């Protein structure tokens, strides 16, 4: 039997940082207001397309695994903010890393990365594939109406990736659960898509809508129920979980989730303060940060869970392997950015604030 192990990991975060104090220069908010409600201190704003961040993260993950892009059997890229819908941007990454395999995008919003890992692990266990690259990458700043505080303070840009490889060594992905709650699909959405009237200029004013209170309740229920389900299916007690990597949407959601599941808070990894919510990229970025901080150790049992628009939810249980350091490193990096984050978003800020003022 083949087991699916994470053997490589990498991230890519844009250099331009937008702090809470930066947001307070053009909207009614404060650093304290944002921190106490979300746990976020800053987020990154990308000056490049999603595929470029994804490609850099992928190169770091391949180097960490000690393999070349040509060795991959499949690329799965989770994103809700691709450069293009046609073609998929997994093909762009494929070209950038020299891969010659199948490649496709999936959109399960913030749960997308775990959806991808679950699918990849099943393909490895079935013998269909041996080496699969899974990427979570988002440029959510593209969707933001900066005059709407309820969403403008939440999201950031970035990418993370892992390599999943077949092994005879027991462990790796032990199990996963996926679910969707269609009754809640309208509480977190953007109207971008073919439903838009392409001949009406107002249709270009798409942005992320969110019902924060409803999302909060459904997120905790979705992640909690699936986490318990995957633990039950794997025959593992919550007490035997060494480390938890939850989706980084809101620190209050994470705190409530681990409290209800009776997980000690020190077992849960939280890095939302530095990135905001990067949707499908939050968990692979968190994996990279946890490894660099020594929080992930050899042979740990790790639980990861997520929720997102749809409303999707996912939970995954894995047994980490022996190695927690990369085999090789890559010098791949995003091109330099000659603008501040405030300068990058200024055209959108001006547009949406002027639109809001004219609507009064």
Short mmCIF file of C-alpha atoms in Angstrom, two decimals:
data_model
loop_
_atom_site.label_atom_id
_atom_site.label_comp_id
_atom_site.label_asym_id
_atom_site.label_seq_id
_atom_site.Cartn_x
_atom_site.Cartn_y
_atom_site.Cartn_z
CA UNK A 1 0.00 0.00 0.00
CA UNK A 2 1.15 3.50 -0.82
CA UNK A 3 1.00 6.33 1.72
CA UNK A 4 0.87 10.04 0.79
CA UNK A 5 3.48 12.10 2.66
CA UNK A 6 4.26 15.83 2.53
CA UNK A 7 7.90 16.01 1.45
CA UNK A 8 8.23 19.62 0.31
CA UNK A 9 6.80 23.00 1.21
CA UNK A 10 7.18 26.61 0.15
CA UNK A 11 5.48 30.00 0.28
CA UNK A 12 5.48 33.32 -1.54
CA UNK A 13 4.33 36.53 0.10
CA UNK A 14 4.36 39.93 -1.68
CA UNK A 15 6.77 42.49 -0.20
CA UNK A 16 4.26 45.36 0.11
CA UNK A 17 2.65 45.33 3.57
CA UNK A 18 -0.59 47.13 4.42
CA UNK A 19 -0.90 47.74 8.17
CA UNK A 20 -4.00 48.52 10.18
CA UNK A 21 -2.66 52.05 10.64
CA UNK A 22 -2.43 52.34 6.84
CA UNK A 23 -6.11 51.41 6.57
CA UNK A 24 -6.96 54.05 9.15
CA UNK A 25 -5.63 56.74 6.79
CA UNK A 26 -8.62 56.36 4.46
CA UNK A 27 -11.37 54.58 6.41
CA UNK A 28 -12.96 54.92 9.82
CA UNK A 29 -11.06 52.31 11.81
CA UNK A 30 -8.13 51.84 14.19
CA UNK A 31 -5.45 49.27 14.77
CA UNK A 32 -7.11 48.32 18.07
CA UNK A 33 -10.57 47.94 16.45
CA UNK A 34 -9.25 45.53 13.82
CA UNK A 35 -6.98 43.55 16.16
CA UNK A 36 -9.62 42.95 18.82
CA UNK A 37 -12.18 41.72 16.27
CA UNK A 38 -9.97 39.73 13.92
CA UNK A 39 -6.46 39.29 15.33
CA UNK A 40 -5.03 40.88 12.16
CA UNK A 41 -2.23 43.46 12.32
CA UNK A 42 -1.18 43.59 8.67
CA UNK A 43 -1.63 41.94 5.30
CA UNK A 44 0.29 41.84 2.00
CA UNK A 45 -0.80 43.42 -1.28
CA UNK A 46 0.48 41.83 -4.47
CA UNK A 47 1.99 43.72 -7.39
CA UNK A 48 2.00 40.56 -9.53
CA UNK A 49 -0.57 38.03 -10.70
CA UNK A 50 -1.68 35.04 -8.64
CA UNK A 51 0.17 32.61 -10.91
CA UNK A 52 3.49 34.35 -10.25
CA UNK A 53 3.11 33.99 -6.49
CA UNK A 54 2.04 30.36 -7.02
CA UNK A 55 5.08 29.66 -9.20
CA UNK A 56 7.52 31.00 -6.61
CA UNK A 57 5.87 28.98 -3.83
CA UNK A 58 5.97 25.91 -6.09
CA UNK A 59 9.71 26.29 -6.77
CA UNK A 60 10.43 26.47 -3.05
CA UNK A 61 8.29 23.38 -2.40
CA UNK A 62 10.02 21.40 -5.15
CA UNK A 63 13.44 22.36 -3.80
CA UNK A 64 12.42 21.37 -0.27
CA UNK A 65 11.35 17.96 -1.61
CA UNK A 66 14.56 17.63 -3.61
CA UNK A 67 12.76 17.03 -6.89
CA UNK A 68 12.41 18.73 -10.25
CA UNK A 69 9.19 19.93 -11.83
CA UNK A 70 9.60 17.34 -14.60
CA UNK A 71 9.11 14.57 -12.01
CA UNK A 72 5.56 15.66 -11.11
CA UNK A 73 2.56 13.55 -12.07
CA UNK A 74 -0.02 16.26 -11.38
CA UNK A 75 -0.47 19.90 -10.33
CA UNK A 76 -3.57 20.99 -8.37
CA UNK A 77 -3.93 24.73 -7.82
CA UNK A 78 -6.58 25.97 -5.40
CA UNK A 79 -7.65 29.56 -5.99
CA UNK A 80 -10.70 31.81 -6.13
CA UNK A 81 -8.70 34.64 -7.70
CA UNK A 82 -6.90 33.31 -10.80
CA UNK A 83 -5.22 35.57 -13.36
CA UNK A 84 -7.45 34.05 -16.03
CA UNK A 85 -10.39 31.65 -16.08
CA UNK A 86 -9.37 30.42 -19.52
CA UNK A 87 -6.77 28.97 -19.46
CA UNK A 88 -6.39 27.75 -15.89
CA UNK A 89 -3.38 29.16 -14.08
CA UNK A 90 -2.10 25.73 -13.05
CA UNK A 91 -0.91 25.57 -16.66
CA UNK A 92 1.02 28.83 -16.14
CA UNK A 93 2.73 27.38 -13.08
CA UNK A 94 3.39 24.18 -15.01
CA UNK A 95 5.22 26.12 -17.72
CA UNK A 96 7.18 28.11 -15.13
CA UNK A 97 8.48 25.03 -13.31
CA UNK A 98 9.11 22.80 -16.32
CA UNK A 99 6.46 20.19 -15.56
CA UNK A 100 4.94 17.83 -18.16
CA UNK A 101 1.86 16.47 -16.42
CA UNK A 102 -1.82 17.12 -15.83
CA UNK A 103 -2.60 20.48 -14.25
CA UNK A 104 -5.88 22.06 -13.16
CA UNK A 105 -7.41 24.71 -10.89
CA UNK A 106 -10.05 24.08 -8.24
CA UNK A 107 -12.22 26.64 -6.47
CA UNK A 108 -13.45 25.66 -3.04
CA UNK A 109 -12.57 29.14 -1.72
CA UNK A 110 -10.72 28.99 1.62
CA UNK A 111 -11.11 25.19 1.83
CA UNK A 112 -9.50 24.72 -1.57
CA UNK A 113 -6.04 23.68 -0.40
CA UNK A 114 -7.39 20.90 1.82
CA UNK A 115 -9.72 19.80 -0.98
CA UNK A 116 -6.62 19.54 -3.17
CA UNK A 117 -4.56 17.62 -0.62
CA UNK A 118 -7.44 15.21 -0.04
CA UNK A 119 -7.85 14.55 -3.75
CA UNK A 120 -4.09 14.19 -4.25
CA UNK A 121 -3.75 11.73 -1.37
CA UNK A 122 -6.50 9.55 -2.82
CA UNK A 123 -4.78 9.49 -6.20
CA UNK A 124 -1.50 8.48 -4.58
CA UNK A 125 -3.09 5.79 -2.43
CA UNK A 126 -4.85 4.38 -5.51
CA UNK A 127 -1.55 4.13 -7.37
CA UNK A 128 -2.60 6.67 -10.00
CA UNK A 129 0.17 9.15 -9.09
CA UNK A 130 3.42 9.25 -7.15
CA UNK A 131 4.34 12.94 -6.92
CA UNK A 132 1.74 15.71 -6.81
CA UNK A 133 2.15 19.46 -6.27
CA UNK A 134 -0.72 21.17 -4.44
CA UNK A 135 -0.80 24.98 -4.32
CA UNK A 136 -3.06 27.47 -2.59
CA UNK A 137 -2.71 30.96 -4.06
CA UNK A 138 -4.83 34.10 -3.85
CA UNK A 139 -4.85 37.74 -4.85
CA UNK A 140 -7.98 38.69 -2.93
CA UNK A 141 -7.14 42.40 -2.93
CA UNK A 142 -8.47 42.30 -6.51
CA UNK A 143 -11.99 41.68 -5.12
CA UNK A 144 -12.07 44.30 -2.37
CA UNK A 145 -14.27 47.38 -2.20
CA UNK A 146 -12.02 49.44 0.07
CA UNK A 147 -14.94 51.57 1.26
CA UNK A 148 -16.49 48.51 2.94
CA UNK A 149 -14.71 48.08 6.26
CA UNK A 150 -16.30 44.70 7.00
CA UNK A 151 -14.28 43.07 4.20
CA UNK A 152 -11.45 45.52 3.48
CA UNK A 153 -9.71 44.78 6.79
CA UNK A 154 -9.83 40.99 6.44
CA UNK A 155 -8.06 39.81 3.33
CA UNK A 156 -4.52 39.62 2.00
CA UNK A 157 -2.51 38.13 -0.87
CA UNK A 158 -0.07 35.21 -0.91
CA UNK A 159 0.65 31.64 -1.93
CA UNK A 160 1.81 28.39 -0.39
CA UNK A 161 2.52 24.94 -1.80
CA UNK A 162 3.35 21.39 -0.76
CA UNK A 163 4.62 18.30 -2.55
CA UNK A 164 2.81 15.07 -1.74
CA UNK A 165 4.76 11.88 -2.51
CA UNK A 166 4.02 8.17 -2.45
CA UNK A 167 5.88 6.16 0.18
CA UNK A 168 5.88 2.65 1.61
CA UNK A 169 6.33 4.19 5.06
CA UNK A 170 3.03 4.26 7.01
CA UNK A 171 1.73 7.71 7.89
CA UNK A 172 1.21 10.82 5.82
CA UNK A 173 -2.42 11.69 5.09
CA UNK A 174 -4.48 9.45 7.38
CA UNK A 175 -7.88 10.68 6.29
CA UNK A 176 -9.92 13.67 5.13
CA UNK A 177 -13.52 14.88 5.06
CA UNK A 178 -15.16 17.38 2.70
CA UNK A 179 -18.54 19.04 2.90
CA UNK A 180 -20.58 21.92 1.54
CA UNK A 181 -23.50 23.90 3.00
CA UNK A 182 -25.32 25.42 0.01
CA UNK A 183 -27.91 27.14 2.19
CA UNK A 184 -25.15 29.52 3.26
CA UNK A 185 -23.70 30.16 -0.19
CA UNK A 186 -24.95 33.78 -0.33
CA UNK A 187 -23.46 34.93 2.99
CA UNK A 188 -19.95 35.04 1.54
CA UNK A 189 -19.70 35.80 -2.16
CA UNK A 190 -18.59 37.96 -5.05
CA UNK A 191 -20.77 38.52 -8.11
CA UNK A 192 -17.86 38.09 -10.53
CA UNK A 193 -18.76 35.60 -13.26
CA UNK A 194 -20.86 35.00 -16.33
CA UNK A 195 -23.98 36.24 -14.51
CA UNK A 196 -22.52 39.74 -14.94
CA UNK A 197 -23.92 41.95 -17.67
CA UNK A 198 -20.73 42.54 -19.63
CA UNK A 199 -22.29 45.56 -21.38
CA UNK A 200 -23.14 47.35 -18.12
CA UNK A 201 -20.21 49.22 -16.58
CA UNK A 202 -21.72 48.86 -13.11
CA UNK A 203 -21.26 45.09 -13.35
CA UNK A 204 -17.52 45.68 -13.03
CA UNK A 205 -18.04 46.91 -9.47
CA UNK A 206 -17.89 43.35 -8.13
CA UNK A 207 -16.54 42.89 -4.64
CA UNK A 208 -16.65 40.44 -1.74
CA UNK A 209 -19.85 40.48 0.32
CA UNK A 210 -19.87 38.94 3.78
CA UNK A 211 -22.37 38.38 6.58
CA UNK A 212 -19.86 38.19 9.39
CA UNK A 213 -22.09 36.85 12.17
CA UNK A 214 -23.55 34.08 10.04
CA UNK A 215 -20.12 33.10 8.70
CA UNK A 216 -18.77 32.98 12.27
CA UNK A 217 -21.41 30.48 13.42
CA UNK A 218 -21.35 28.30 10.34
CA UNK A 219 -17.55 28.26 10.18
CA UNK A 220 -17.19 26.93 13.71
CA UNK A 221 -19.90 24.32 13.13
CA UNK A 222 -18.47 23.23 9.76
CA UNK A 223 -14.85 22.92 10.85
CA UNK A 224 -15.73 21.38 14.20
CA UNK A 225 -18.09 18.72 12.84
CA UNK A 226 -15.73 17.65 10.05
CA UNK A 227 -12.74 17.60 12.40
CA UNK A 228 -14.60 15.26 14.73
CA UNK A 229 -15.71 13.16 11.77
CA UNK A 230 -12.19 12.65 10.42
CA UNK A 231 -10.90 11.83 13.90
CA UNK A 232 -13.64 9.23 14.33
CA UNK A 233 -13.04 7.71 10.91
CA UNK A 234 -9.31 7.37 11.66
CA UNK A 235 -9.92 6.05 15.17
CA UNK A 236 -7.86 8.81 16.76
CA UNK A 237 -8.76 10.71 19.93
CA UNK A 238 -8.56 14.49 20.07
CA UNK A 239 -6.09 14.00 22.94
CA UNK A 240 -3.74 12.23 20.53
CA UNK A 241 -3.58 15.24 18.20
CA UNK A 242 -0.25 17.01 18.68
CA UNK A 243 -0.80 20.10 16.55
CA UNK A 244 -3.69 21.90 14.85
CA UNK A 245 -3.39 24.09 11.75
CA UNK A 246 -6.75 25.81 11.21
CA UNK A 247 -7.75 28.13 8.40
CA UNK A 248 -6.65 31.67 9.29
CA UNK A 249 -9.84 33.70 8.81
CA UNK A 250 -10.34 35.27 12.23
CA UNK A 251 -8.53 34.62 15.51
CA UNK A 252 -11.82 34.66 17.41
CA UNK A 253 -13.11 31.83 15.20
CA UNK A 254 -9.97 29.81 15.91
CA UNK A 255 -10.22 30.44 19.66
CA UNK A 256 -13.88 29.42 19.76
CA UNK A 257 -13.26 26.32 17.63
CA UNK A 258 -10.42 24.92 19.74
CA UNK A 259 -12.27 25.76 22.95
CA UNK A 260 -15.38 23.85 21.87
CA UNK A 261 -13.27 20.91 20.70
CA UNK A 262 -11.41 20.96 24.05
CA UNK A 263 -8.05 21.45 22.34
CA UNK A 264 -5.42 23.35 24.37
CA UNK A 265 -4.89 26.72 22.68
CA UNK A 266 -1.13 26.23 22.63
CA UNK A 267 -1.63 23.33 20.20
CA UNK A 268 -3.27 25.60 17.61
CA UNK A 269 -1.06 27.50 15.17
CA UNK A 270 -2.09 31.11 14.54
CA UNK A 271 -0.30 33.48 12.15
CA UNK A 272 -3.23 35.59 10.94
CA UNK A 273 -1.72 38.71 12.55
CA UNK A 274 0.93 38.85 9.81
CA UNK A 275 -1.09 37.92 6.72
CA UNK A 276 -4.82 38.43 7.20
CA UNK A 277 -7.06 35.91 5.47
CA UNK A 278 -5.32 34.64 2.32
CA UNK A 279 -8.10 32.10 1.64
CA UNK A 280 -6.73 28.93 0.01
CA UNK A 281 -3.17 30.04 0.82
CA UNK A 282 -3.59 30.30 4.60
CA UNK A 283 -2.93 26.66 5.49
CA UNK A 284 0.13 26.05 3.25
CA UNK A 285 1.63 29.37 4.43
CA UNK A 286 0.94 28.30 8.01
CA UNK A 287 2.65 24.94 7.38
CA UNK A 288 5.76 26.77 6.16
CA UNK A 289 5.78 29.15 9.12
CA UNK A 290 5.17 26.36 11.65
CA UNK A 291 8.09 24.40 10.23
CA UNK A 292 10.42 27.40 10.25
CA UNK A 293 9.46 28.08 13.88
CA UNK A 294 10.05 24.48 14.94
CA UNK A 295 6.38 23.98 15.82
CA UNK A 296 6.00 20.96 13.52
CA UNK A 297 8.09 18.05 14.75
CA UNK A 298 8.84 14.61 13.35
CA UNK A 299 6.04 12.07 13.67
CA UNK A 300 3.46 14.55 14.97
CA UNK A 301 -0.23 13.87 14.43
CA UNK A 302 -1.61 17.03 12.84
CA UNK A 303 -5.22 18.11 12.33
CA UNK A 304 -6.04 20.80 9.78
CA UNK A 305 -9.46 22.27 8.99
CA UNK A 306 -10.94 25.05 6.88
CA UNK A 307 -14.15 26.68 5.71
CA UNK A 308 -14.92 29.02 2.86
CA UNK A 309 -17.47 30.47 0.46
CA UNK A 310 -19.94 27.91 -0.77
CA UNK A 311 -20.02 27.27 2.19
CA UNK A 312 -17.27 24.68 1.84
CA UNK A 313 -15.56 22.98 4.74
CA UNK A 314 -12.77 20.43 5.02
CA UNK A 315 -10.74 18.58 7.62
CA UNK A 316 -7.58 16.55 7.19
CA UNK A 317 -5.58 14.37 9.56
CA UNK A 318 -1.97 13.50 8.86
CA UNK A 319 1.07 11.96 10.45
CA UNK A 320 4.14 14.05 9.71
CA UNK A 321 7.23 12.19 8.58
CA UNK A 322 10.78 12.24 9.90
CA UNK A 323 12.05 15.26 7.99
CA UNK A 324 11.21 18.83 9.02
CA UNK A 325 13.95 20.63 7.07
CA UNK A 326 14.19 21.13 3.30
CA UNK A 327 16.48 18.94 1.22
CA UNK A 328 17.41 21.91 -0.97
CA UNK A 329 16.53 25.60 -1.13
CA UNK A 330 15.51 27.80 -4.06
CA UNK A 331 16.42 31.41 -4.81
CA UNK A 332 13.08 31.96 -6.53
CA UNK A 333 11.56 35.31 -5.58
CA UNK A 334 8.96 37.78 -6.77
CA UNK A 335 10.23 40.79 -8.73
CA UNK A 336 10.95 43.91 -6.64
CA UNK A 337 8.02 46.24 -5.97
CA UNK A 338 8.65 49.99 -6.32
CA UNK A 339 5.37 51.00 -4.64
CA UNK A 340 4.01 50.88 -1.13
CA UNK A 341 0.86 48.90 -0.41
CA UNK A 342 -1.08 52.16 -0.09
CA UNK A 343 0.16 53.23 -3.52
CA UNK A 344 -0.80 49.86 -5.03
CA UNK A 345 -4.40 50.06 -3.81
CA UNK A 346 -4.88 53.84 -4.30
CA UNK A 347 -6.70 53.59 -7.67
CA UNK A 348 -9.23 51.14 -6.20
CA UNK A 349 -9.59 53.14 -2.98
CA UNK A 350 -10.28 56.34 -4.92
CA UNK A 351 -12.72 54.60 -7.23
CA UNK A 352 -14.85 52.96 -4.55
CA UNK A 353 -14.87 55.92 -2.17
CA UNK A 354 -15.88 58.27 -4.99
CA UNK A 355 -18.60 55.83 -6.03
CA UNK A 356 -19.90 55.66 -2.45
CA UNK A 357 -19.84 59.46 -2.15
CA UNK A 358 -21.74 59.92 -5.43
CA UNK A 359 -24.36 57.43 -4.27
CA UNK A 360 -25.18 59.51 -1.17
#
